[in-house]
Coordinates of C-alpha atoms in Angstrom, one line a residue:
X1 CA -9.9 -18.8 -38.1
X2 CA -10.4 -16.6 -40.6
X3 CA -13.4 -14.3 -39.1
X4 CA -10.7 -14.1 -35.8
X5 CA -8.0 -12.9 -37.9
X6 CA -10.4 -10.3 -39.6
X7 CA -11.3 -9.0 -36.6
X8 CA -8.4 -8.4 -34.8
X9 CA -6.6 -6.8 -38.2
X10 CA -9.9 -4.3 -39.1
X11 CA -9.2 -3.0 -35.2
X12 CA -5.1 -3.0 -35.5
X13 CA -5.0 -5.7 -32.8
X14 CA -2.4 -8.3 -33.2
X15 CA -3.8 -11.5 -33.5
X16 CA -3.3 -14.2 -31.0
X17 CA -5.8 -17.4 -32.3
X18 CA -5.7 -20.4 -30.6
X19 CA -7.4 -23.6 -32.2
X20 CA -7.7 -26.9 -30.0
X21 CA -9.3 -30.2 -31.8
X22 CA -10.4 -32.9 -29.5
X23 CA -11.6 -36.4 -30.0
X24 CA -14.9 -36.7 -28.5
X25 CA -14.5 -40.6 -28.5
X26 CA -16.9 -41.7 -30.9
X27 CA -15.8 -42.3 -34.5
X28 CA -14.8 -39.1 -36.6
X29 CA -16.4 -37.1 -34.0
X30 CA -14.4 -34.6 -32.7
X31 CA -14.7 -31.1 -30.9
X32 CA -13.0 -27.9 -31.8
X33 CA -12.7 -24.8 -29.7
X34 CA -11.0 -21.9 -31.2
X35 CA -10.2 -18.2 -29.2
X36 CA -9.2 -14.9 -30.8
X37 CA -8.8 -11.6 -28.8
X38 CA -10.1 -9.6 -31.7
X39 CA -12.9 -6.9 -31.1
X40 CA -15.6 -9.6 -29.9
X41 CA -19.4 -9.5 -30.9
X42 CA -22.2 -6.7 -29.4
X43 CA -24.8 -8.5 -27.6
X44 CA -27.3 -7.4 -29.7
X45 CA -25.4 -8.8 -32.8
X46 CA -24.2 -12.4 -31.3
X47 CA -27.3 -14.2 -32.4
X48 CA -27.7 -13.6 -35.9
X49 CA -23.6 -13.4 -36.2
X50 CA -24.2 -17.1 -35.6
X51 CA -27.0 -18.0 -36.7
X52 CA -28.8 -16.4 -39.9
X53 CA -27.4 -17.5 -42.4
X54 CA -26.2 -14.3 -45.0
X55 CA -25.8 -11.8 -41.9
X56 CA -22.4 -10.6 -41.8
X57 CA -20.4 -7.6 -41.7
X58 CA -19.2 -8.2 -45.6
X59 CA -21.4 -6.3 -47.3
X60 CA -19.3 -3.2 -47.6
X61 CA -16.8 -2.6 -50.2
X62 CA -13.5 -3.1 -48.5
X63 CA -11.1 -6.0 -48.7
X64 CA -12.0 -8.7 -46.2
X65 CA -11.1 -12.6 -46.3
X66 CA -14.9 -14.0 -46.6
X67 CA -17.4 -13.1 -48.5
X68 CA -21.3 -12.2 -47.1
X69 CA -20.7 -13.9 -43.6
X70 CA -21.3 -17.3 -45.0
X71 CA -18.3 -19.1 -43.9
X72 CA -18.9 -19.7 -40.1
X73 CA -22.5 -20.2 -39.9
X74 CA -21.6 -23.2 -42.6
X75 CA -18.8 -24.7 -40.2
X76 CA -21.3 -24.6 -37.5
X77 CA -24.5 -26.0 -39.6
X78 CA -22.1 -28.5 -40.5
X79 CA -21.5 -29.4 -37.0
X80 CA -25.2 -29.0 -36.4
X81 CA -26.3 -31.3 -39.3
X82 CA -23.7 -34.4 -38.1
X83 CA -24.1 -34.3 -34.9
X84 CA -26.9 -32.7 -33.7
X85 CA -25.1 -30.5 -31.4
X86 CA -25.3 -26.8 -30.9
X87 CA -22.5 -23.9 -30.9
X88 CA -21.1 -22.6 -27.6
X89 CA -20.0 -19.0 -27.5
X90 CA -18.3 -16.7 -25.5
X91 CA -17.5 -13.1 -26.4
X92 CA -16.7 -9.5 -24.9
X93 CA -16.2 -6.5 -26.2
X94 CA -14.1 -5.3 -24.0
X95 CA -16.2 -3.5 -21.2
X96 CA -17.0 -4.9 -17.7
X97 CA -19.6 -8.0 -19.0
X98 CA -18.9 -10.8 -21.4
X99 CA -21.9 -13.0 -23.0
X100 CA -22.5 -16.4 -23.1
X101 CA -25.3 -18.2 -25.1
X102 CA -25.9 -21.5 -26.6
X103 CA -27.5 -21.6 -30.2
X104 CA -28.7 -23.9 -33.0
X105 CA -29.7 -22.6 -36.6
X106 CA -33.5 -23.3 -37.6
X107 CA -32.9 -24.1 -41.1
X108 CA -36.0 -23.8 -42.1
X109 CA -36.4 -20.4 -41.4
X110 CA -32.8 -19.3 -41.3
X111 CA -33.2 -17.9 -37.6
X112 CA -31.2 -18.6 -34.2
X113 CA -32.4 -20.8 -31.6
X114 CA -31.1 -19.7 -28.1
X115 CA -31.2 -22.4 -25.5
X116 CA -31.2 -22.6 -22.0
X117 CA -32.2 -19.3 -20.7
X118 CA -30.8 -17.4 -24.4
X119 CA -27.8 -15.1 -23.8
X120 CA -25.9 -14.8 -20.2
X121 CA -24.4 -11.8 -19.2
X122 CA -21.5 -12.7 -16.9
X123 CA -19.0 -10.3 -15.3
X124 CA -15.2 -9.4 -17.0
X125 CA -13.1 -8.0 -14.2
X126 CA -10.1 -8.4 -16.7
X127 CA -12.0 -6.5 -19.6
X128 CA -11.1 -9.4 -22.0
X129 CA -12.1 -8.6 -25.6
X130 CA -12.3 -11.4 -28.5
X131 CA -14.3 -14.5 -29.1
X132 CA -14.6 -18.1 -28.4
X133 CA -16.6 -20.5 -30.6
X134 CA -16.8 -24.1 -29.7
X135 CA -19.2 -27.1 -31.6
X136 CA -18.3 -30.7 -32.3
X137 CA -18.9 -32.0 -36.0
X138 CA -18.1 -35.5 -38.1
X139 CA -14.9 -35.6 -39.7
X140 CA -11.3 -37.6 -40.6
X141 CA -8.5 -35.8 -39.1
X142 CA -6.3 -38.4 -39.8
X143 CA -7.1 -38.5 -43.7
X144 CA -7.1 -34.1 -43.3
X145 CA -3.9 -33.6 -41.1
X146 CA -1.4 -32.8 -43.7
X147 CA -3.6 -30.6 -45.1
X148 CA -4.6 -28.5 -41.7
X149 CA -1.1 -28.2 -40.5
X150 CA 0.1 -27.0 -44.2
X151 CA -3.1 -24.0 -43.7
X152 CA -1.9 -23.4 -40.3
X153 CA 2.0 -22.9 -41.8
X154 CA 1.0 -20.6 -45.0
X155 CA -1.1 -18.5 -42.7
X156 CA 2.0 -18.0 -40.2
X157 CA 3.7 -17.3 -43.4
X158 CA 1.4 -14.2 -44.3
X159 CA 0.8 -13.0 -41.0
X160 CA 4.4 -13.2 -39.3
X161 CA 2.6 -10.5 -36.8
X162 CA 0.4 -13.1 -35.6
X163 CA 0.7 -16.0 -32.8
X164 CA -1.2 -18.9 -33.7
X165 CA -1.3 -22.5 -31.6
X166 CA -3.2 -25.4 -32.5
X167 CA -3.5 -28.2 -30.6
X168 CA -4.2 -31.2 -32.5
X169 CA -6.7 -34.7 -31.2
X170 CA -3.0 -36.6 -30.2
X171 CA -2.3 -33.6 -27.9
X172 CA 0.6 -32.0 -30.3
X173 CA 1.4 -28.3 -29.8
X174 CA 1.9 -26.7 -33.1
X175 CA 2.7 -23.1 -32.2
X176 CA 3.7 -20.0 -34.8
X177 CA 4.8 -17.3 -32.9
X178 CA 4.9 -13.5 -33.9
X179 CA 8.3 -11.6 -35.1
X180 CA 7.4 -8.4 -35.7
X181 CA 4.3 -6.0 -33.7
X182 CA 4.1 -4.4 -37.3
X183 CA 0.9 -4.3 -39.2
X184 CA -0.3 -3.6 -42.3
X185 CA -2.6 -0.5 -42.8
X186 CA -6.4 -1.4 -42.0
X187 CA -8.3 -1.5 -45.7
X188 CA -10.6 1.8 -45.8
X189 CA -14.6 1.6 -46.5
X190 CA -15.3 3.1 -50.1
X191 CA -17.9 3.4 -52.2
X192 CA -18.6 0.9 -55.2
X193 CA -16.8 2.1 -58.5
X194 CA -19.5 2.7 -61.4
X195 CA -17.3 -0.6 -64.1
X196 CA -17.8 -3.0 -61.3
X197 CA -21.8 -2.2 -60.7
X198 CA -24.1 -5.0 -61.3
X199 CA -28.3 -4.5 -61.7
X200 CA -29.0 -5.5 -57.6
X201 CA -26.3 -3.5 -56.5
X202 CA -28.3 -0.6 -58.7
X203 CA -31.3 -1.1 -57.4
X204 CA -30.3 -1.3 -53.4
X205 CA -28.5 2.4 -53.7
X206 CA -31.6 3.5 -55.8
X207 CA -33.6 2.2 -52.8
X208 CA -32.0 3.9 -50.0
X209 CA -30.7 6.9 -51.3
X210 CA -31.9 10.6 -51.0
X211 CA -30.7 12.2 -54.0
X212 CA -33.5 14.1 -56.0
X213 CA -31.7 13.7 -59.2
X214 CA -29.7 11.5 -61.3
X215 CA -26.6 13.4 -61.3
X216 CA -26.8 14.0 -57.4
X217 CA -27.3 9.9 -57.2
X218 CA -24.4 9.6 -59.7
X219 CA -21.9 11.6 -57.9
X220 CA -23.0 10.5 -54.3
X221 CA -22.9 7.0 -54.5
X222 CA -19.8 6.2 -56.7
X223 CA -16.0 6.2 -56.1
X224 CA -13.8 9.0 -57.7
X225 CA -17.4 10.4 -59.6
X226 CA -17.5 14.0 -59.2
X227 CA -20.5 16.4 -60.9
X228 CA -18.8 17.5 -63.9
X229 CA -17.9 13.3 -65.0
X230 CA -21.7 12.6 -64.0
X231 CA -23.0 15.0 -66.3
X232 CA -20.8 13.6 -69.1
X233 CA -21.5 9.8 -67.8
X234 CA -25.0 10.9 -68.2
X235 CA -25.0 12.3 -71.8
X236 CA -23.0 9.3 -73.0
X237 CA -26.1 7.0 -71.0
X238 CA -28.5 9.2 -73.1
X239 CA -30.3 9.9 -69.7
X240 CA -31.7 12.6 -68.1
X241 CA -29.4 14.0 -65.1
X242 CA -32.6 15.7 -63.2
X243 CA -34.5 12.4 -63.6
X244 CA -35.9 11.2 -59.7
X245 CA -33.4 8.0 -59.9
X246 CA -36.6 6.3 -58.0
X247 CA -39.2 6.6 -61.2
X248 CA -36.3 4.6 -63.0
X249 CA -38.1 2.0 -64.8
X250 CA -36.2 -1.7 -65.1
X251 CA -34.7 -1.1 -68.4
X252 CA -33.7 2.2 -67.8
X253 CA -31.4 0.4 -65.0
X254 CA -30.0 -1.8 -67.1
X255 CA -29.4 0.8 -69.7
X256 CA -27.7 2.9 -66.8
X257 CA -25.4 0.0 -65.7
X258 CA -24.7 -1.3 -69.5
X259 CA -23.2 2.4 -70.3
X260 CA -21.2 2.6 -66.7
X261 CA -19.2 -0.8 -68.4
X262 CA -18.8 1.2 -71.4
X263 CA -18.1 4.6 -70.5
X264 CA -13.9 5.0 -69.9
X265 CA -13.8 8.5 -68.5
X266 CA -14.5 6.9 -65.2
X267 CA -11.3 7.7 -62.9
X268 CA -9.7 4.5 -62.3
X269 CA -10.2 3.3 -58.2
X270 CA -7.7 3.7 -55.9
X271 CA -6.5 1.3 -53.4
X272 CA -7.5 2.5 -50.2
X273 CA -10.2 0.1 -49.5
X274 CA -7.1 -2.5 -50.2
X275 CA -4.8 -3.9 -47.2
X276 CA -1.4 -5.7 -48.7
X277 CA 1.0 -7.2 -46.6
X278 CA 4.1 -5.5 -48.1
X279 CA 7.4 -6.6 -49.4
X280 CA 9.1 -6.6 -45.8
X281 CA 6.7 -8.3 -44.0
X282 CA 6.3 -11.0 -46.4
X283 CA 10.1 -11.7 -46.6
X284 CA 10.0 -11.9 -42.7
X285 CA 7.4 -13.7 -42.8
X286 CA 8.9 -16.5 -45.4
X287 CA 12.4 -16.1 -43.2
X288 CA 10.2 -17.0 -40.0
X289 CA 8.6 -20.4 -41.4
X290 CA 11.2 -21.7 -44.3
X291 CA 14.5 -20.3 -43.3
X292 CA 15.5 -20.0 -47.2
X293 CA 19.1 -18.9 -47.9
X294 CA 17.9 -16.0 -50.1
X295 CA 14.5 -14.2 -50.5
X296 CA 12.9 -11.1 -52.5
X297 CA 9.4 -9.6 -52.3
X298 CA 8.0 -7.3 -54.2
X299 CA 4.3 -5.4 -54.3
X300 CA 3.3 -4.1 -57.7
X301 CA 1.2 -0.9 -58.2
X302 CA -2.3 -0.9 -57.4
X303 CA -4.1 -1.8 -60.5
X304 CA -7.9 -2.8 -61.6
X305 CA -10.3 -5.2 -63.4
X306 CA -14.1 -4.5 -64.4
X307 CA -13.8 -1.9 -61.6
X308 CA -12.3 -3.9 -58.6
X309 CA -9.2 -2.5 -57.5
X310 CA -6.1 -5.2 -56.6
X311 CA -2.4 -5.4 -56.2
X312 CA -0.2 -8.1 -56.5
X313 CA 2.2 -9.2 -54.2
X314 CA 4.8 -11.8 -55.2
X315 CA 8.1 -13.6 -53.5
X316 CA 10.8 -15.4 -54.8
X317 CA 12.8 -18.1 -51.9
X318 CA 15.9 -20.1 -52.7
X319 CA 18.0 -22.5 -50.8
X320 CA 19.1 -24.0 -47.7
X321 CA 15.4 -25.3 -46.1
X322 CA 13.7 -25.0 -49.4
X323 CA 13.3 -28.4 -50.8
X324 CA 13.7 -29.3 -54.4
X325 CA 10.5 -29.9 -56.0
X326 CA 9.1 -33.2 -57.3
X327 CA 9.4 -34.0 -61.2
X328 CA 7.2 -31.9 -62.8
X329 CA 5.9 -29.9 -59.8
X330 CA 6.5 -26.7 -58.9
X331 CA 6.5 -24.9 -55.4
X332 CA 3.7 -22.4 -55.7
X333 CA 2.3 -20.8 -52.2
X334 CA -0.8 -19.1 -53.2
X335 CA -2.9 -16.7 -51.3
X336 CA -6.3 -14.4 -51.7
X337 CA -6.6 -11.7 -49.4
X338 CA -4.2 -13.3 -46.8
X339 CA -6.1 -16.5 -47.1
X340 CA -4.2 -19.9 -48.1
X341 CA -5.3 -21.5 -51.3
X342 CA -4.2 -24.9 -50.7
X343 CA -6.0 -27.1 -53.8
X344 CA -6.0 -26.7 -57.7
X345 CA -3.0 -25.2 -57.6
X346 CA -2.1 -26.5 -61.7
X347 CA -5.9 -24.7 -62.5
X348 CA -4.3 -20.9 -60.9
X349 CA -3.5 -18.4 -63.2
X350 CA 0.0 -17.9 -61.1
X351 CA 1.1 -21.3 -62.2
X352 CA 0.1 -20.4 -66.2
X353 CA 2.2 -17.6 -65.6
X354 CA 4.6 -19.4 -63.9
X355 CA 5.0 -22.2 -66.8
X356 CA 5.3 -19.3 -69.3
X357 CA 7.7 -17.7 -68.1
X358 CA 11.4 -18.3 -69.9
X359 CA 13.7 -19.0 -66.6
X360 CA 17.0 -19.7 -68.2
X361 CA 17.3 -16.0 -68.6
X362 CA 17.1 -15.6 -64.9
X363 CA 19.7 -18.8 -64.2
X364 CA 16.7 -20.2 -62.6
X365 CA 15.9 -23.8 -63.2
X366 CA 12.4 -24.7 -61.8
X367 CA 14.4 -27.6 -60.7
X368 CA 16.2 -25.8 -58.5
X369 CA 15.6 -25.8 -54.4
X370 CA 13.4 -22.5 -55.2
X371 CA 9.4 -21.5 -54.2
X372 CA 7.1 -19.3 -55.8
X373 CA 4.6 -16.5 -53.5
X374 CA 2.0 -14.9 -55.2
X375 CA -0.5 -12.8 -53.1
X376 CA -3.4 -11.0 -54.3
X377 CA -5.9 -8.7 -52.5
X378 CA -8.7 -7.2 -54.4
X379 CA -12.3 -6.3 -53.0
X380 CA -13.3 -9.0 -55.6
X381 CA -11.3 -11.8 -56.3
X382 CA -11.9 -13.1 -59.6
X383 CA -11.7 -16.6 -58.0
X384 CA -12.7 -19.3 -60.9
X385 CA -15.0 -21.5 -59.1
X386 CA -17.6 -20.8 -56.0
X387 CA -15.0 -23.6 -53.9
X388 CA -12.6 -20.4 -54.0
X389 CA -9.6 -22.8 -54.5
X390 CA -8.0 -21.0 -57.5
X391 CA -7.9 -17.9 -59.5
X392 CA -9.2 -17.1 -62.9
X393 CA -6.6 -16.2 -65.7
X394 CA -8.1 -12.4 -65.8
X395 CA -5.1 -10.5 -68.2
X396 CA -4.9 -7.8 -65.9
X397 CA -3.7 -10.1 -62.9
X398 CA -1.9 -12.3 -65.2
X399 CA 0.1 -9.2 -66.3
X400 CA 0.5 -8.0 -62.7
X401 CA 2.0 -11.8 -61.9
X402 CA 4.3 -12.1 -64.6
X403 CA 5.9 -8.6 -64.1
X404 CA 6.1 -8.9 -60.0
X405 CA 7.7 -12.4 -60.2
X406 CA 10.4 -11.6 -63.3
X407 CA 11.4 -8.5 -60.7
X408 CA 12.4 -10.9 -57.9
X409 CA 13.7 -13.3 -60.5
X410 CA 16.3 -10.4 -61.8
X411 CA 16.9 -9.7 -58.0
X412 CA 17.8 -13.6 -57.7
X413 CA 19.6 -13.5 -60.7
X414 CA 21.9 -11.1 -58.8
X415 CA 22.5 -13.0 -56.4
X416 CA 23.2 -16.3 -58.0
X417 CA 25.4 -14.8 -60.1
X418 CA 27.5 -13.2 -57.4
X419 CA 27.4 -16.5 -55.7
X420 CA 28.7 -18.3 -58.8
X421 CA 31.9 -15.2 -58.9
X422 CA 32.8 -15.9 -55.3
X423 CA 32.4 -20.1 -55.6
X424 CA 34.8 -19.5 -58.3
X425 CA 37.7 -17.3 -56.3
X426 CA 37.2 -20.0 -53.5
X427 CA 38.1 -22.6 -55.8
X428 CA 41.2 -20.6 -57.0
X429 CA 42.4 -19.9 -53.4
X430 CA 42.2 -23.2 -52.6
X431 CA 44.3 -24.3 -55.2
X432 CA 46.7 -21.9 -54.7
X433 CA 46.6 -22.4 -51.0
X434 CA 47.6 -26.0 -51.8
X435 CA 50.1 -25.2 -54.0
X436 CA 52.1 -21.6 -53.2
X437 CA 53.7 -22.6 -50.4
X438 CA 55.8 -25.2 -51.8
X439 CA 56.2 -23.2 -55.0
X440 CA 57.9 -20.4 -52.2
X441 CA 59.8 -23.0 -51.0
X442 CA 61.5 -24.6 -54.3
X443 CA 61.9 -20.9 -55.3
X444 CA 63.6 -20.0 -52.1
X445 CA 65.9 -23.1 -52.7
X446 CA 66.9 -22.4 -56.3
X447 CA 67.6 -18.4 -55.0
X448 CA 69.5 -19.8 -52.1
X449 CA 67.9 -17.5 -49.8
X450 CA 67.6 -18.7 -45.9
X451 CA 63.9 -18.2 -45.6
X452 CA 60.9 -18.8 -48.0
X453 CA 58.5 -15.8 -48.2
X454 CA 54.9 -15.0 -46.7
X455 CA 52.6 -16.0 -49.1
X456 CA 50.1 -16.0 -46.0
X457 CA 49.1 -11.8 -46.3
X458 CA 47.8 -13.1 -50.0
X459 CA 45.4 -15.4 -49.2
X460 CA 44.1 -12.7 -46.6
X461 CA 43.8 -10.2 -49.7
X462 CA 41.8 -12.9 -51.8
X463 CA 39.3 -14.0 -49.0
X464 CA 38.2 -10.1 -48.0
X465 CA 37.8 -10.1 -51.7
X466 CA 34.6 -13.0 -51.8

């Protein structure tokens, strides 16, 4: 699901995905066939896509939903591993031939095994682009399906540009249609920033680059580093800047990458390599799937930690479909570069924001029919655990929380406050509705006047004044 969405958004085509789980008869074994018409697979690349383990397109530094292209080839080991089955694909680039092949994973040796005849080249007339990916695997759907159909809602949430169907083993349509053709802007490819540089990551530029000297490699190879800051990086690393960087000996690299944490001339990165949904289409979004009587989004300035560069993204929904929350639970919607976090929510540094966070000031009770929406997208997200379920409490991100959510709780404040000034003229015209017209008429009886007066034209001034 999320390598479809990912490839339609890095191209600017709107996502149609279409998920269908199917019972295969025997017991928790089922079969699951999902489509995309994103920018499909090169021949040359559809074997390893699938089946090597660690290939992948993620390797750049850009924001992206998975991390090192290990997420499908797990789904389809998985299905591999319980059921001995292998993965049927079909993908097109767009030109007149689409490929088919049929592959298993040698584990062993972390290689693809093609079968029957390896990959088929079969004709397009239409000039379809996208994927298809189908394998059967062991699982409980009945035990999961709260928890699928809540991913499939919080991803129609984010992505109100996308349509998305699933089709679930009973045969039930679950569709999330599109409401807006706009997009956000496709993140940029930049180079690493020198605070966020580990040893490996070092030694791989070392390896392929061309530079002669160390201020050349400096300047080359890291975001917002021109000469003049290498030279002074240098000095401050105690290094020579016409060194070859390839006669560096192992300390010397670790030396080079301990000073580039402490050094703080460093220009702090930009976000271009960043892709946020923005404050409209995540209100449209939240409009689309919860249909809240009020809703505010904001998107704080880009800001960094150790060198990544993120921004925040909050929302703030009240009323009509939202639901009250349980006693002691709060409604939180998490999300990581457009991703659903559905689990660990009371581990998240959004909900130790959220719990800090003085709401009486707002005239919020977390009582209250009222949701939370905290998005972050970051080239690295600081995510606590390698299950990716929750964030860590970095201050930076904390700080970027706190402030975007007290902005939509102000704007709510507002609102609630202009709700409780026109509940309260209602209330007074309804009295006075009750009770003018037969003060007009005892008054017309004690001034002995024929008719009483129209008191009508008041309550016509009060009501265009809610």
């Amino acid at each position: 699901m999320e390598n479809a969405l990912d490839a339609c958004e890095t191209h600017g085509i709107l996502p149609d995905v279409h998920v269908r789980l199917q019972s295969e008869g025997r017991s928790n074994v089922y079969r699951i066939r999902v489509e995309d018409n994103g920018c499909g697979v090169p021949k040359e690349y559809i074997a390893s896509a699938f089946g090597r383990v660690l290939f992948g397109s993620k390797y750049i530094l850009r924001q992206t939903r998975g991390t090192f292209g290990l997420g499908g080839k797990m789904a389809i080991l998985y299905g591999q591993i319980t059921t001995h089955s292998p993965v049927k694909i079909l993908t097109s680039t767009g030109g007149p031939t689409k490929y088919f092949c049929e592959l298993m994973i040698d584990i062993q040796h972390n290689k693809p095994i093609l079968r029957r005849g390896g990959i088929k080249v079969l004709p397009n007339p239409t000039y379809w682009h996208g994927t298809v990916i189908e394998f059967t695997f062991e699982g409980d759907y009945s035990r999961a399906k709260p928890r699928i159909l809540e991913y499939f809602r919080q991803t129609a949430i984010i992505l109100p540009y996308a349509n998305i169907s699933f089709i679930d083993p009973d045969g039930v349509l679950y569709k999330f249609e599109r409401v807006t053709t706009e997009m956000p802007k496709p993140p940029q490819e930049v180079r690493p920033h020198p605070h966020g540089v580990d040893v490996e990551l070092l030694k791989r530029l070392i390896r392929r680059t061309r530079a002669k000297t160390l201020v050349e490699f400096i300047s080359n190879n890291f975001h917002r580093v021109g000469r003049r800051t290498a030279l002074k990086f240098l000095r401050f690393a105690r290094m020579d800047p016409y060194k070859d960087p390839r006669s560096l000996k192992p300390d010397e690299i670790v030396r080079i990458v301990s000073a580039m944490r402490k050094f703080n001339d460093f220009l702090p990165p930009d976000a271009s390599c960043l892709s946020p949904i923005g404050p409209k289409l995540l209100e449209k979004g939240i409009m689309k799937e919860l249909q809240p009587e009020f809703v505010v989004a904001v998107q704080r300035k880009p800001s960094a930690y150790a060198g990544h560069p993120f921004i925040v993204e909050a929302a703030i929904a009240y009323g009509s479909n939202i639901s009250s929350p349980k006693s002691g639970e709060i409604n939180l919607y998490r999300y990581a570069n457009k991703i659903p976090l559905l689990y660990d929510a009371h581990s998240d540094v959004a909900m130790k924001v959220i719990k800090s966070i003085k709401w009486s000031r707002y005239k919020i009770d977390l009582s209250m029919p009222i949701a939370f929406f905290v998005h972050i997208v970051s080239t690295k997200v600081p995510y606590k655990t390698v299950g990716k379920e929750f964030i860590a409490d970095r201050p930076e991100i904390a700080y970027e929380i706190e402030w975007a959510l007290k902005t939509c709780a102000r704007k709510l404040r507002t609102y609630l406050t202009k709700k409780e000034r026109k509940a309260a003229i209602r209330r007074k015209i309804n009295i006075l509705e009750r009770y003018l017209p037969k003060l007009a008429e005892f008054a017309t009886e004690l001034a002995g006047k024929p008719q009483p007066p129209d008191v009508s034209r008041l309550f016509r001034g009060w009501r265009r004044s809610e």
